[in-house]
Amino acid sequence: MNIRSLVIKSVSATALVFSLFWQTSAFSTPCTSESTCVTINGEETSLSKEMARQSKEEWNEQRRLRQKVDSRKEKEFDKYEMEVDNREACLKSADINAYWEPSTKRCLDVNTGRPIKPQ
């Protein structure tokens, strides 16, 4: 009976040691794209949640800045487009006293120098 209990204890101890070695190798092996890894709780820690929140804030801030830059560019383009349209209208005007002043970007009367609306 002593030998039998000794054999059972040694087998169970060997099985325990073997399972610990197997678990150690499983935990020490890093996850790669080719391997299958099982994660518990999706590895969502408070640190990863905080990093995700900061990343989202940063993205939103950059988005706002991009929108400001885009709206500024759009305003500048609209201003340039209006200037081109006014210049063309002034040059095509039937009024012989109308001329385009490039420095002020206005259509002026030759005689008075006052701005006029071309027809």
mmCIF file of C-alpha atoms in Angstrom:
data_model
loop_
_atom_site.group_PDB
_atom_site.id
_atom_site.type_symbol
_atom_site.label_atom_id
_atom_site.label_comp_id
_atom_site.label_asym_id
_atom_site.label_seq_id
_atom_site.Cartn_x
_atom_site.Cartn_y
_atom_site.Cartn_z
ATOM 1 C CA MET A 1 0.000 0.000 0.000
ATOM 2 C CA ASN A 2 2.891 2.302 0.662
ATOM 3 C CA ILE A 3 4.355 1.693 -2.760
ATOM 4 C CA ARG A 4 0.974 2.226 -4.405
ATOM 5 C CA SER A 5 0.426 5.593 -2.683
ATOM 6 C CA LEU A 6 4.018 6.562 -3.498
ATOM 7 C CA VAL A 7 3.467 5.757 -7.193
ATOM 8 C CA ILE A 8 0.198 7.718 -7.245
ATOM 9 C CA LYS A 9 1.837 10.715 -5.593
ATOM 10 C CA SER A 10 4.817 10.660 -7.954
ATOM 11 C CA VAL A 11 2.581 10.337 -11.032
ATOM 12 C CA SER A 12 0.357 13.190 -9.888
ATOM 13 C CA ALA A 13 3.421 15.321 -9.053
ATOM 14 C CA THR A 14 4.900 14.588 -12.485
ATOM 15 C CA ALA A 15 1.601 15.487 -14.159
ATOM 16 C CA LEU A 16 1.455 18.741 -12.187
ATOM 17 C CA VAL A 17 5.035 19.684 -13.100
ATOM 18 C CA PHE A 18 4.417 18.781 -16.749
ATOM 19 C CA SER A 19 1.263 20.928 -16.881
ATOM 20 C CA LEU A 20 3.120 23.866 -15.315
ATOM 21 C CA PHE A 21 5.883 23.605 -17.922
ATOM 22 C CA TRP A 22 3.279 23.463 -20.680
ATOM 23 C CA GLN A 23 1.492 26.565 -19.296
ATOM 24 C CA THR A 24 4.772 28.450 -18.961
ATOM 25 C CA SER A 25 5.643 27.888 -22.602
ATOM 26 C CA ALA A 26 2.141 28.923 -23.651
ATOM 27 C CA PHE A 27 2.355 32.188 -21.711
ATOM 28 C CA SER A 28 5.886 33.030 -22.806
ATOM 29 C CA THR A 29 5.157 32.599 -26.527
ATOM 30 C CA PRO A 30 4.164 35.967 -28.019
ATOM 31 C CA CYS A 31 1.145 36.257 -30.274
ATOM 32 C CA THR A 32 2.028 36.678 -33.926
ATOM 33 C CA SER A 33 -0.118 37.062 -37.000
ATOM 34 C CA GLU A 34 0.336 33.372 -37.908
ATOM 35 C CA SER A 35 -0.496 32.029 -34.451
ATOM 36 C CA THR A 36 -3.810 31.560 -32.731
ATOM 37 C CA CYS A 37 -3.926 33.335 -29.388
ATOM 38 C CA VAL A 38 -6.682 33.229 -26.833
ATOM 39 C CA THR A 39 -7.199 36.408 -24.869
ATOM 40 C CA ILE A 40 -9.167 36.797 -21.692
ATOM 41 C CA ASN A 41 -11.448 39.861 -21.411
ATOM 42 C CA GLY A 42 -10.194 41.012 -24.803
ATOM 43 C CA GLU A 43 -7.094 42.395 -23.087
ATOM 44 C CA GLU A 44 -8.992 45.606 -22.413
ATOM 45 C CA THR A 45 -7.286 47.265 -19.529
ATOM 46 C CA SER A 46 -7.839 50.730 -18.176
ATOM 47 C CA LEU A 47 -4.565 51.726 -19.835
ATOM 48 C CA SER A 48 -5.658 50.564 -23.290
ATOM 49 C CA LYS A 49 -9.043 52.265 -22.847
ATOM 50 C CA GLU A 50 -7.322 55.503 -21.862
ATOM 51 C CA MET A 51 -5.007 55.290 -24.871
ATOM 52 C CA ALA A 52 -8.006 54.719 -27.151
ATOM 53 C CA ARG A 53 -9.805 57.700 -25.621
ATOM 54 C CA GLN A 54 -6.768 59.941 -26.091
ATOM 55 C CA SER A 55 -6.365 58.747 -29.658
ATOM 56 C CA LYS A 56 -10.002 59.565 -30.385
ATOM 57 C CA GLU A 57 -9.644 63.029 -28.827
ATOM 58 C CA GLU A 58 -6.540 63.658 -30.903
ATOM 59 C CA TRP A 59 -8.321 62.524 -34.071
ATOM 60 C CA ASN A 60 -11.302 64.794 -33.340
ATOM 61 C CA GLU A 61 -9.022 67.760 -32.669
ATOM 62 C CA GLN A 62 -7.121 67.178 -35.906
ATOM 63 C CA ARG A 63 -10.442 66.833 -37.727
ATOM 64 C CA ARG A 64 -11.574 70.232 -36.410
ATOM 65 C CA LEU A 65 -8.286 71.777 -37.547
ATOM 66 C CA ARG A 66 -8.629 70.199 -40.998
ATOM 67 C CA GLN A 67 -12.172 71.556 -41.265
ATOM 68 C CA LYS A 68 -10.961 75.059 -40.335
ATOM 69 C CA VAL A 69 -8.216 74.887 -42.954
ATOM 70 C CA ASP A 70 -10.683 73.643 -45.562
ATOM 71 C CA SER A 71 -13.186 76.405 -44.800
ATOM 72 C CA ARG A 72 -10.422 79.028 -44.983
ATOM 73 C CA LYS A 73 -9.287 77.691 -48.354
ATOM 74 C CA GLU A 74 -12.887 77.676 -49.558
ATOM 75 C CA LYS A 75 -13.337 81.333 -48.515
ATOM 76 C CA GLU A 76 -10.132 82.325 -50.304
ATOM 77 C CA PHE A 77 -11.243 80.487 -53.429
ATOM 78 C CA ASP A 78 -14.685 82.129 -53.318
ATOM 79 C CA LYS A 79 -13.044 85.546 -52.954
ATOM 80 C CA TYR A 80 -10.757 84.864 -55.926
ATOM 81 C CA GLU A 81 -13.654 83.527 -58.005
ATOM 82 C CA MET A 82 -15.742 86.642 -57.270
ATOM 83 C CA GLU A 83 -12.792 88.846 -58.235
ATOM 84 C CA VAL A 84 -12.408 87.038 -61.566
ATOM 85 C CA ASP A 85 -16.141 87.311 -62.259
ATOM 86 C CA ASN A 86 -16.153 91.053 -61.441
ATOM 87 C CA ARG A 87 -13.108 91.646 -63.644
ATOM 88 C CA GLU A 88 -14.666 89.845 -66.591
ATOM 89 C CA ALA A 89 -17.943 91.732 -66.130
ATOM 90 C CA CYS A 90 -16.096 95.045 -65.976
ATOM 91 C CA LEU A 91 -14.041 94.333 -69.096
ATOM 92 C CA LYS A 92 -17.114 93.158 -71.033
ATOM 93 C CA SER A 93 -19.217 96.093 -69.823
ATOM 94 C CA ALA A 94 -21.028 98.271 -72.382
ATOM 95 C CA ASP A 95 -20.079 101.321 -70.298
ATOM 96 C CA ILE A 96 -17.111 102.903 -72.090
ATOM 97 C CA ASN A 97 -16.066 104.765 -68.920
ATOM 98 C CA ALA A 98 -15.600 101.545 -66.902
ATOM 99 C CA TYR A 99 -12.121 100.149 -66.310
ATOM 100 C CA TRP A 100 -10.638 97.477 -64.061
ATOM 101 C CA GLU A 101 -8.232 98.655 -61.377
ATOM 102 C CA PRO A 102 -5.956 95.646 -60.612
ATOM 103 C CA SER A 103 -4.461 97.018 -57.375
ATOM 104 C CA THR A 104 -7.848 97.610 -55.707
ATOM 105 C CA LYS A 105 -9.593 94.871 -57.712
ATOM 106 C CA ARG A 106 -12.579 97.089 -58.457
ATOM 107 C CA CYS A 107 -14.391 98.350 -61.513
ATOM 108 C CA LEU A 108 -14.006 102.159 -61.573
ATOM 109 C CA ASP A 109 -15.336 105.053 -63.623
ATOM 110 C CA VAL A 110 -12.601 106.702 -65.719
ATOM 111 C CA ASN A 111 -13.917 110.239 -65.128
ATOM 112 C CA THR A 112 -14.727 110.161 -61.404
ATOM 113 C CA GLY A 113 -12.697 107.206 -60.090
ATOM 114 C CA ARG A 114 -15.746 105.949 -58.218
ATOM 115 C CA PRO A 115 -16.637 102.270 -58.143
ATOM 116 C CA ILE A 116 -19.376 101.274 -60.575
ATOM 117 C CA LYS A 117 -21.447 98.160 -61.105
ATOM 118 C CA PRO A 118 -20.941 96.876 -64.641
ATOM 119 C CA GLN A 119 -24.097 96.023 -66.569
#
